[in-house]
Coordinates of C-alpha atoms in Angstrom, one line a residue:
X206 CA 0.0 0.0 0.0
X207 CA 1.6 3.3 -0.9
X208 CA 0.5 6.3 1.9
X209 CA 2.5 9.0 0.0
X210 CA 0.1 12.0 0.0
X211 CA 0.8 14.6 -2.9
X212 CA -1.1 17.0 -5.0
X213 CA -3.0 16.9 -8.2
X214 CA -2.9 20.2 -10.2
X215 CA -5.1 19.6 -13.2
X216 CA -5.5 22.2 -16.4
X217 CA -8.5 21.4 -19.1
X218 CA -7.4 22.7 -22.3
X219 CA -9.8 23.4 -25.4
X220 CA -7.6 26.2 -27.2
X221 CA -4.2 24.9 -28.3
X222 CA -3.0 21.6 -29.9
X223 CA -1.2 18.5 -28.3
X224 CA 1.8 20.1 -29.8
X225 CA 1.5 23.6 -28.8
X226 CA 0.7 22.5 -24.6
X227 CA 4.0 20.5 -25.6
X228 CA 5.8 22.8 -26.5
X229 CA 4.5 25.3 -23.5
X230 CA 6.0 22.3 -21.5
X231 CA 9.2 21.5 -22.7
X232 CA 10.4 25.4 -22.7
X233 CA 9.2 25.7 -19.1
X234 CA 12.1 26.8 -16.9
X235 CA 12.2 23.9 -14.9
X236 CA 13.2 22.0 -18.0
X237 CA 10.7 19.3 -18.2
X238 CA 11.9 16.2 -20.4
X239 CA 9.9 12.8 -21.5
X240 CA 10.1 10.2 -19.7
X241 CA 8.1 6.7 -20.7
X242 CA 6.7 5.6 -23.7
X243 CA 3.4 7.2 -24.4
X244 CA 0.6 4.9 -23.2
X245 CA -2.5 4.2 -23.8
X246 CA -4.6 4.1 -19.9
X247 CA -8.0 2.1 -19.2
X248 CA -10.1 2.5 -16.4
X249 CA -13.1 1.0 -15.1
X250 CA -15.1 3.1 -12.4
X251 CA -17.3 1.5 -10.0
X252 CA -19.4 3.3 -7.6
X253 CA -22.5 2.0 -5.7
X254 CA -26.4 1.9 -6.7
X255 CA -26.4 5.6 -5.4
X256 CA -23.4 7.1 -7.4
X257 CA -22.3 7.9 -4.2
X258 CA -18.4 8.9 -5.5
X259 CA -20.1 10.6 -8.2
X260 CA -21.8 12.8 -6.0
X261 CA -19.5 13.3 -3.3
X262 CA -17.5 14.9 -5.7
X263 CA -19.7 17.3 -7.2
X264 CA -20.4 18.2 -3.4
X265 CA -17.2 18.9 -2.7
X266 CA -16.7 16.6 -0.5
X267 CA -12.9 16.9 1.5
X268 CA -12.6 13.1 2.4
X269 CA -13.7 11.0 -0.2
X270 CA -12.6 7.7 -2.0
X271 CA -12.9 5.9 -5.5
X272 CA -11.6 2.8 -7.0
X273 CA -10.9 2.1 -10.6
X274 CA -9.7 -1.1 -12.3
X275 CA -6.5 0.1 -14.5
X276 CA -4.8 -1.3 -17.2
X277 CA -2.1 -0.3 -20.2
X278 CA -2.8 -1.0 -23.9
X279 CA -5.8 -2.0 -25.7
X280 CA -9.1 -1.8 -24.2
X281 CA -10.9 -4.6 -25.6
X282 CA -9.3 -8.3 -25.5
X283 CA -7.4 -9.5 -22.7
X284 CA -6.2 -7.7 -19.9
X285 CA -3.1 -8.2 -18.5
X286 CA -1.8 -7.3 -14.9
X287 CA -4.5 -4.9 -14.1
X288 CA -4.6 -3.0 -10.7
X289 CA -7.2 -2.0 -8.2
X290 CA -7.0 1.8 -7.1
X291 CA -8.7 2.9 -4.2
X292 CA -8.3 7.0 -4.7
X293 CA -8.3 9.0 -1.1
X294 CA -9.0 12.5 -1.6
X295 CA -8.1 14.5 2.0
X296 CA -8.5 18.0 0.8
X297 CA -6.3 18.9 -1.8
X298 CA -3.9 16.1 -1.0
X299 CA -4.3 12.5 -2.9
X300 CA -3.2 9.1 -2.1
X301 CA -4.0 5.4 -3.8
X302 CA -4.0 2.4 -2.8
X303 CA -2.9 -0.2 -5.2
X304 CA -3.8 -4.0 -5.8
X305 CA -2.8 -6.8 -8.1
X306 CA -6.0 -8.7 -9.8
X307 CA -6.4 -11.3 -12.2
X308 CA -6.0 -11.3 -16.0
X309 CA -9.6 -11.1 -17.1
X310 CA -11.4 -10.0 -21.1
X311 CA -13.1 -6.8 -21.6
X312 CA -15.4 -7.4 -24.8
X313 CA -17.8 -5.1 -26.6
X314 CA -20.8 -7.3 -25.2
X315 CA -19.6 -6.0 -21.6
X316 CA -20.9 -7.9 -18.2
X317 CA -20.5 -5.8 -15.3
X318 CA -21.8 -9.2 -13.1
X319 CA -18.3 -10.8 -13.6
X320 CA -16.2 -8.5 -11.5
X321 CA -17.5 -9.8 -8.4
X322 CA -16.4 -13.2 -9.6
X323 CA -12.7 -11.2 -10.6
X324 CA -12.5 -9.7 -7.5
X325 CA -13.2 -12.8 -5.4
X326 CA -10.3 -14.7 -7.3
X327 CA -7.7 -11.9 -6.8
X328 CA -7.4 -12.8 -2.8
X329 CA -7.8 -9.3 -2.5
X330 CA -7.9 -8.4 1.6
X331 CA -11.2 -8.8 3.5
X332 CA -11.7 -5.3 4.0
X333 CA -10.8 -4.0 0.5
X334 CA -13.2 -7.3 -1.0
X335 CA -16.2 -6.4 1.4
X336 CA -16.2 -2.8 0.4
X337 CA -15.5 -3.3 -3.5
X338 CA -18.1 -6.2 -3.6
X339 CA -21.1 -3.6 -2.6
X340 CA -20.2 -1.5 -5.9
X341 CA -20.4 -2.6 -9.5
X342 CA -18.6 -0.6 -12.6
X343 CA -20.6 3.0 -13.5
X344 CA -17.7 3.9 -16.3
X345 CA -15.1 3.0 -18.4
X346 CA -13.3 5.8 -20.0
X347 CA -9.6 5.8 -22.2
X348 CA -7.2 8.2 -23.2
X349 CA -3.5 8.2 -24.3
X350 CA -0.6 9.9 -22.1
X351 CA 2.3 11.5 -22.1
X352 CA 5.0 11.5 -19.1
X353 CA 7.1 14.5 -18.3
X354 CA 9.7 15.3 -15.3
X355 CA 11.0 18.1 -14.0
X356 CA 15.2 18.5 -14.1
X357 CA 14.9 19.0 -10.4
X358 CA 12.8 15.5 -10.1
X359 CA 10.3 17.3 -8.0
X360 CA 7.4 18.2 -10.8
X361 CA 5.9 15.4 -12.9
X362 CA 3.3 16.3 -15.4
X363 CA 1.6 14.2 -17.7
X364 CA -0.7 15.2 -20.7
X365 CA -3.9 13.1 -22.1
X366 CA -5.9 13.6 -25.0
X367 CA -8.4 11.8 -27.3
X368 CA -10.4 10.9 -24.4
X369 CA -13.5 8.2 -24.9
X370 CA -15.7 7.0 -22.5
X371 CA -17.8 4.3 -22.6
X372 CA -21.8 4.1 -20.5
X373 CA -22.3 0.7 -18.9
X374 CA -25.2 -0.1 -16.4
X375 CA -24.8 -1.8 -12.7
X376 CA -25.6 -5.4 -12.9
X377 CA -26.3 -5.4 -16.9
X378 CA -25.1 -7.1 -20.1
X379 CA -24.3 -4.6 -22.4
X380 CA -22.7 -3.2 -26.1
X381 CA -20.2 -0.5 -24.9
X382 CA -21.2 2.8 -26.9
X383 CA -18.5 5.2 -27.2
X384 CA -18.8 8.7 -26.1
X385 CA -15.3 10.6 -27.7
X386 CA -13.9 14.1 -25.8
X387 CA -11.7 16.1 -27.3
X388 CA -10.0 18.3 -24.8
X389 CA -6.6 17.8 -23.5
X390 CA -5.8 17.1 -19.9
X391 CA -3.0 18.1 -18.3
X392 CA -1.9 17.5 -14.3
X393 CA 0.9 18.4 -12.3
X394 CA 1.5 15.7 -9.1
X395 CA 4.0 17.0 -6.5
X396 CA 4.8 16.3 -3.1
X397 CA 3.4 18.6 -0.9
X398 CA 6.6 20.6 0.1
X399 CA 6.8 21.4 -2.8
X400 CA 3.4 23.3 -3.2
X401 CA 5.3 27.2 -2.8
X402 CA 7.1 26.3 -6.2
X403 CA 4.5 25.5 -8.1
X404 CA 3.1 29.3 -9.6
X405 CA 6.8 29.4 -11.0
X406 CA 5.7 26.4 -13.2
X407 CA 2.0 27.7 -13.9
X408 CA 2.6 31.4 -14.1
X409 CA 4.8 30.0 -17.3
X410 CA 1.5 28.5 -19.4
X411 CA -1.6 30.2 -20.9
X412 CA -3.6 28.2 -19.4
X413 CA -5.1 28.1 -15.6
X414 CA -5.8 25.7 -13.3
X415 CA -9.5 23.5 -13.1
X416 CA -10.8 21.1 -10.9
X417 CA -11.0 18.5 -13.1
X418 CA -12.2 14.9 -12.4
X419 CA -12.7 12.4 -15.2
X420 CA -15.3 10.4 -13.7
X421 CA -17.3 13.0 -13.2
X422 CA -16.7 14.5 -16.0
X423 CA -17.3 11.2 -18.1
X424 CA -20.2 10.4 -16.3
X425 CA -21.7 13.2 -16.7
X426 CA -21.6 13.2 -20.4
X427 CA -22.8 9.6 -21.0
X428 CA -25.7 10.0 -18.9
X429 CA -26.6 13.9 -20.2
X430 CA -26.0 15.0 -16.8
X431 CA -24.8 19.1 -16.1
X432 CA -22.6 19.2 -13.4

């Protein structure tokens, strides 16, 4: 379990190119340079019948949690070393929590009954089963990402773009239908001593800070919901 709490600074850009917030990026004075491959990332969301994370985020809610089920690479086909995250929101500050689970096939005719079945292989710990077993998957989105990193090692920003999220229903067999976004996403994650350096990094881009949360956000638009 990782308990490093950092921040999350997150900038939703419709006006400029991939290659323009790039560039904004790379001739920052703290000298960000790529690190990674770029990646595609797939996430299932799960919540409970009430869309209780859902709405404890448009609430504002300080202490709140999440969990996905991520993965790298294609989204449909077979799945390989996926990860539970259990996002903790305190505030500002984040943490996850991070655990292995079984290969398993996401296909187009999608069942969201076979997680519990998933989850129950995994030998995930009683506490993390009991609470995960009361929810069932609300959203799957994808986008692909970009890694960058500060000269200093103290900054990490990452961009994603061509965003696609996909409606699925609690306890139903479905056909995923694609819903595509095209704005760009960009985040900042930083320990939080850091936190007095970070306007030198913003004050340098045309762009300003958002709260930003892609469940919500992808949520909202695959049920026509304004938020």
């Amino acid at each position: 379990m990782s308990e490093d709490w950092r921040y999350e600074r997150k900038f939703v850009v419709n006006n400029f190119t991939f290659e323009q917030v790039e560039d904004f990026i790379l001739k920052n004075s703290f000298l960000f340079s790529e690190i990674y491959n770029k990646r595609q990332i797939n996430n299932i969301y799960f919540d409970d019948l009430q869309f209780s994370a859902y709405h404890q985020n448009i609430e504002g809610l300080s202490e709140r949690k999440k969990y996905r089920l991520r993965w790298y690479g294609d989204i449909f086909g077979e799945v390989k070393k996926p990860i539970l995250e259990a996002k903790i929101k305190n505030s500002s500050l984040g943490t996850k929590h991070r655990f292995n689970i079984i290969n398993f096939k996401v296909e187009r005719f999608f069942d969201s009954n076979a997680f519990k079945d998933i989850f129950l292989k995994s030998n995930l710990q009683d506490d993390i089963f009991n609470e995960i077993s009361t929810q069932s998957p609300a959203l799957i989105n994808s986008y692909e990402r970009k890694y960058y990193l500060s000269k200093n090692k103290a900054f990490r920003i990452t961009i994603d773009q061509n965003l696609s999220y996909f409606y699925v229903s609690p306890n139903v067999k479905e056909v995923l239908t694609k819903n595509q976004q095209m704005e760009i996403i960009i985040e900042i994650k930083y320990d939080s001593y850091n936190d007095n350096s970070l306007k030198e990094i913003t004050n340098q881009f045309p762009f300003r800070l958002s709260r930003n949360s892609k469940y919500v956000q992808g949520f909202s638009s695959v049920n026509d919901i304004i938020y």
